[in-house]
Short mmCIF file of C-alpha atoms in Angstrom, two decimals:
data_model
loop_
_atom_site.label_atom_id
_atom_site.label_comp_id
_atom_site.label_asym_id
_atom_site.label_seq_id
_atom_site.Cartn_x
_atom_site.Cartn_y
_atom_site.Cartn_z
CA MET A 1 0.00 0.00 0.00
CA HIS A 2 1.41 3.43 -0.99
CA LEU A 3 1.72 6.38 1.36
CA GLU A 4 -1.05 8.33 -0.42
CA GLU A 5 -3.44 5.42 -0.05
CA LYS A 6 -2.64 5.09 3.67
CA VAL A 7 -3.22 8.82 4.20
CA SER A 8 -6.55 8.65 2.37
CA ILE A 9 -7.70 5.61 4.33
CA VAL A 10 -6.84 7.23 7.68
CA GLU A 11 -8.61 10.42 6.61
CA ALA A 12 -11.72 8.47 5.59
CA ILE A 13 -11.84 6.56 8.87
CA ILE A 14 -11.48 9.69 11.02
CA PHE A 15 -14.03 11.59 8.93
CA ALA A 16 -16.59 8.76 8.99
CA SER A 17 -16.25 8.14 12.73
CA GLY A 18 -17.57 11.61 13.57
CA ASP A 19 -16.46 11.31 17.18
CA CYS A 20 -13.01 10.68 18.58
CA ILE A 21 -11.61 7.35 17.40
CA ASP A 22 -8.66 5.52 19.00
CA ALA A 23 -5.41 5.30 17.07
CA GLU A 24 -5.41 1.53 17.62
CA LYS A 25 -8.80 1.20 15.91
CA ILE A 26 -7.57 3.34 13.02
CA ALA A 27 -4.45 1.18 12.65
CA ASP A 28 -6.47 -2.05 12.75
CA ALA A 29 -9.07 -0.83 10.26
CA ALA A 30 -6.45 0.64 7.88
CA GLN A 31 -4.22 -2.43 8.27
CA ILE A 32 -1.20 -0.29 9.10
CA GLU A 33 1.24 -0.16 12.00
CA TYR A 34 0.08 1.71 15.08
CA ASP A 35 3.20 3.97 15.10
CA ILE A 36 2.39 5.33 11.62
CA VAL A 37 -1.07 6.70 12.48
CA ASP A 38 0.28 9.84 14.17
CA LYS A 39 2.63 10.55 11.25
CA LEU A 40 -0.20 10.17 8.73
CA VAL A 41 -2.43 12.51 10.76
CA LYS A 42 0.39 15.08 10.84
CA LEU A 43 0.64 14.81 7.04
CA LEU A 44 -3.10 15.41 6.76
CA ASN A 45 -2.96 18.43 9.06
CA ASP A 46 -0.03 19.85 7.07
CA ARG A 47 -2.09 19.48 3.89
CA TYR A 48 -5.11 21.13 5.48
CA GLU A 49 -2.94 24.00 6.71
CA SER A 50 -1.13 24.56 3.42
CA SER A 51 -4.39 24.65 1.47
CA ASN A 52 -6.13 26.92 4.02
CA SER A 53 -8.70 24.19 4.58
CA ALA A 54 -11.44 24.70 7.13
CA LEU A 55 -10.66 21.23 8.48
CA ARG A 56 -8.15 19.91 10.97
CA ILE A 57 -7.69 16.75 12.97
CA LEU A 58 -7.37 17.04 16.73
CA LYS A 59 -5.43 14.58 18.84
CA LEU A 60 -7.38 13.75 21.99
CA ASP A 61 -5.53 11.38 24.32
CA ASP A 62 -4.80 8.38 22.09
CA GLY A 63 -7.49 9.21 19.56
CA TYR A 64 -8.29 11.61 16.75
CA GLN A 65 -11.29 13.63 15.66
CA MET A 66 -11.87 15.71 12.54
CA THR A 67 -13.10 19.21 13.30
CA THR A 68 -13.37 22.61 11.69
CA ARG A 69 -11.01 25.43 12.55
CA ARG A 70 -12.22 27.67 15.36
CA GLU A 71 -12.86 30.71 13.15
CA PHE A 72 -15.54 28.79 11.23
CA ALA A 73 -17.51 27.77 14.33
CA PRO A 74 -20.05 30.63 14.12
CA PHE A 75 -20.95 29.66 10.55
CA VAL A 76 -21.23 25.98 11.38
CA LYS A 77 -23.39 26.73 14.42
CA THR A 78 -25.69 28.91 12.35
CA ALA A 79 -25.99 26.28 9.64
CA LEU A 80 -26.74 23.52 12.10
CA GLU A 81 -28.95 25.74 14.25
CA THR A 82 -27.22 24.62 17.40
CA LYS A 83 -27.94 26.24 20.72
CA LYS A 84 -25.63 28.96 21.90
CA ASN A 85 -23.04 27.57 24.25
CA THR A 86 -23.93 28.24 27.84
CA MET A 87 -21.32 29.12 30.39
CA LEU A 88 -20.66 26.59 33.12
CA SER A 89 -21.76 27.64 36.59
CA GLN A 90 -19.21 28.13 39.35
CA ALA A 91 -20.47 24.90 40.94
CA ALA A 92 -20.00 23.01 37.65
CA LEU A 93 -16.47 24.38 37.23
CA GLU A 94 -15.61 23.37 40.80
CA ALA A 95 -16.93 19.84 40.33
CA LEU A 96 -15.24 19.49 36.94
CA THR A 97 -11.93 20.62 38.42
CA ILE A 98 -12.20 18.14 41.28
CA VAL A 99 -12.90 15.27 38.88
CA ALA A 100 -10.22 16.32 36.37
CA TYR A 101 -7.44 16.43 38.95
CA ASN A 102 -8.50 13.36 40.97
CA GLN A 103 -10.20 11.02 38.49
CA PRO A 104 -11.78 8.60 38.70
CA VAL A 105 -13.89 9.85 41.62
CA THR A 106 -17.37 9.34 43.02
CA LYS A 107 -20.09 11.93 43.55
CA SER A 108 -19.56 11.59 47.29
CA PHE A 109 -15.87 12.50 46.87
CA VAL A 110 -16.83 15.65 44.95
CA GLU A 111 -19.44 16.47 47.61
CA GLN A 112 -16.90 15.94 50.37
CA VAL A 113 -14.42 18.35 48.73
CA ARG A 114 -17.07 20.96 47.86
CA GLY A 115 -19.00 20.59 51.10
CA VAL A 116 -22.41 20.58 49.36
CA ASP A 117 -24.64 18.19 47.44
CA SER A 118 -23.24 17.83 43.91
CA SER A 119 -25.56 15.25 42.36
CA GLY A 120 -27.28 17.74 40.06
CA VAL A 121 -24.00 19.30 38.99
CA ILE A 122 -22.41 15.92 38.20
CA ASN A 123 -25.51 14.83 36.27
CA SER A 124 -25.43 18.09 34.28
CA LEU A 125 -21.74 17.57 33.42
CA VAL A 126 -22.53 14.03 32.25
CA GLU A 127 -25.37 15.39 30.06
CA LYS A 128 -22.96 17.96 28.58
CA GLU A 129 -20.58 15.05 27.88
CA LEU A 130 -17.79 16.61 29.94
CA LEU A 131 -17.87 13.69 32.40
CA GLU A 132 -18.65 10.01 31.93
CA GLU A 133 -18.93 6.93 34.08
CA ALA A 134 -15.60 5.19 34.63
CA GLY A 135 -17.01 2.03 36.14
CA ARG A 136 -17.91 1.14 39.70
CA LEU A 137 -15.59 1.12 42.66
CA ASP A 138 -15.08 -2.01 44.72
CA LEU A 139 -16.57 -0.41 47.84
CA PRO A 140 -19.81 -0.99 49.74
CA GLY A 141 -22.71 0.03 47.52
CA ARG A 142 -20.42 -0.15 44.45
CA PRO A 143 -20.55 3.63 43.78
CA VAL A 144 -20.14 4.94 40.24
CA ALA A 145 -16.81 6.62 39.50
CA TYR A 146 -16.58 9.52 37.03
CA LYS A 147 -13.83 10.74 34.74
CA THR A 148 -13.44 13.44 32.10
CA THR A 149 -14.22 12.78 28.43
CA ALA A 150 -12.66 13.49 25.04
CA ASN A 151 -15.20 16.32 24.80
CA PHE A 152 -13.68 17.80 27.98
CA LEU A 153 -10.24 17.72 26.34
CA ARG A 154 -11.62 19.33 23.19
CA CYS A 155 -13.46 22.08 25.09
CA PHE A 156 -10.40 22.95 27.16
CA GLN A 157 -8.08 22.56 24.15
CA ILE A 158 -5.71 20.01 25.64
CA GLU A 159 -4.49 16.70 24.21
CA ASN A 160 -4.58 14.78 27.46
CA ILE A 161 -5.24 15.25 31.14
CA ASN A 162 -1.52 15.60 31.87
CA GLU A 163 -1.61 19.03 30.20
CA LEU A 164 -3.76 20.49 32.98
CA PRO A 165 -1.90 23.27 34.78
CA PRO A 166 -0.37 22.19 38.09
CA LEU A 167 -2.32 22.88 41.23
CA PRO A 168 -0.77 25.56 43.43
CA ASN A 169 1.32 24.19 46.25
CA HIS A 170 1.08 25.31 49.85
CA ASP A 171 4.48 27.10 49.66
CA ASN A 172 3.03 29.84 47.43
CA GLN A 173 -0.16 30.43 49.42
CA MET A 174 -0.80 32.84 52.27
CA THR A 175 -1.93 31.48 55.56
CA ILE A 176 -4.65 32.98 57.69
CA ASP A 177 -1.97 33.99 60.22
CA GLU A 178 -0.21 36.14 57.59
CA ILE A 179 -3.40 38.06 56.85
CA THR A 180 -4.22 39.03 60.45
#
C-alpha cells in the first residue's frame, strides 16, 4: 500500500467516525502499524494547513477527531442551528476541576471536597458530555466513579489530562496567620 493510499484511508476513517476514534482502531481498520497513524495525521494536518482548509484533525488522548477550525464555528453553528453555548456555573467548574485532577472519583468524593450536594452538577456535566462513568468502585454500595471525556479535552483545548496546569502548592499560598 502506498503512502497516499494510507493517508486517504486514515482520513476516511477519522471523517466517517464523527467522534473521537482511537489510534489503535484506526491502525487495525487501515491495516497499518500503530506507530504510523500519528505521522499520517500530521501529514493530513499539514495538507489542510497549506491549502487553508477549514478542516483539521485534533489529537485527543490516544485518539483523533476531525473538526473545523475555530474561526468557522459561528458559521457551522448557524448552519446547524445549534444552541448557543452556555457558560458553566461556578459549581459546575468546581466539580469538573475536582474530577479532572483526581479522576476517577465518586459523587460523594466531589461532595466531600465541595461541602455541598453535587448530584445535580455531576448529572449536568454528564449530560454535557464533559464527564462520563468510569465504572464502579469495589466499595460498599459499588458507587459509580466519574472521569473526564474526550469532549472535555476538546473544550479545554488540551491533548490529554496531563496538560492540565499544576495545582498551586502550599508554599506559594498565604496562611490565615499572615493576613491578620
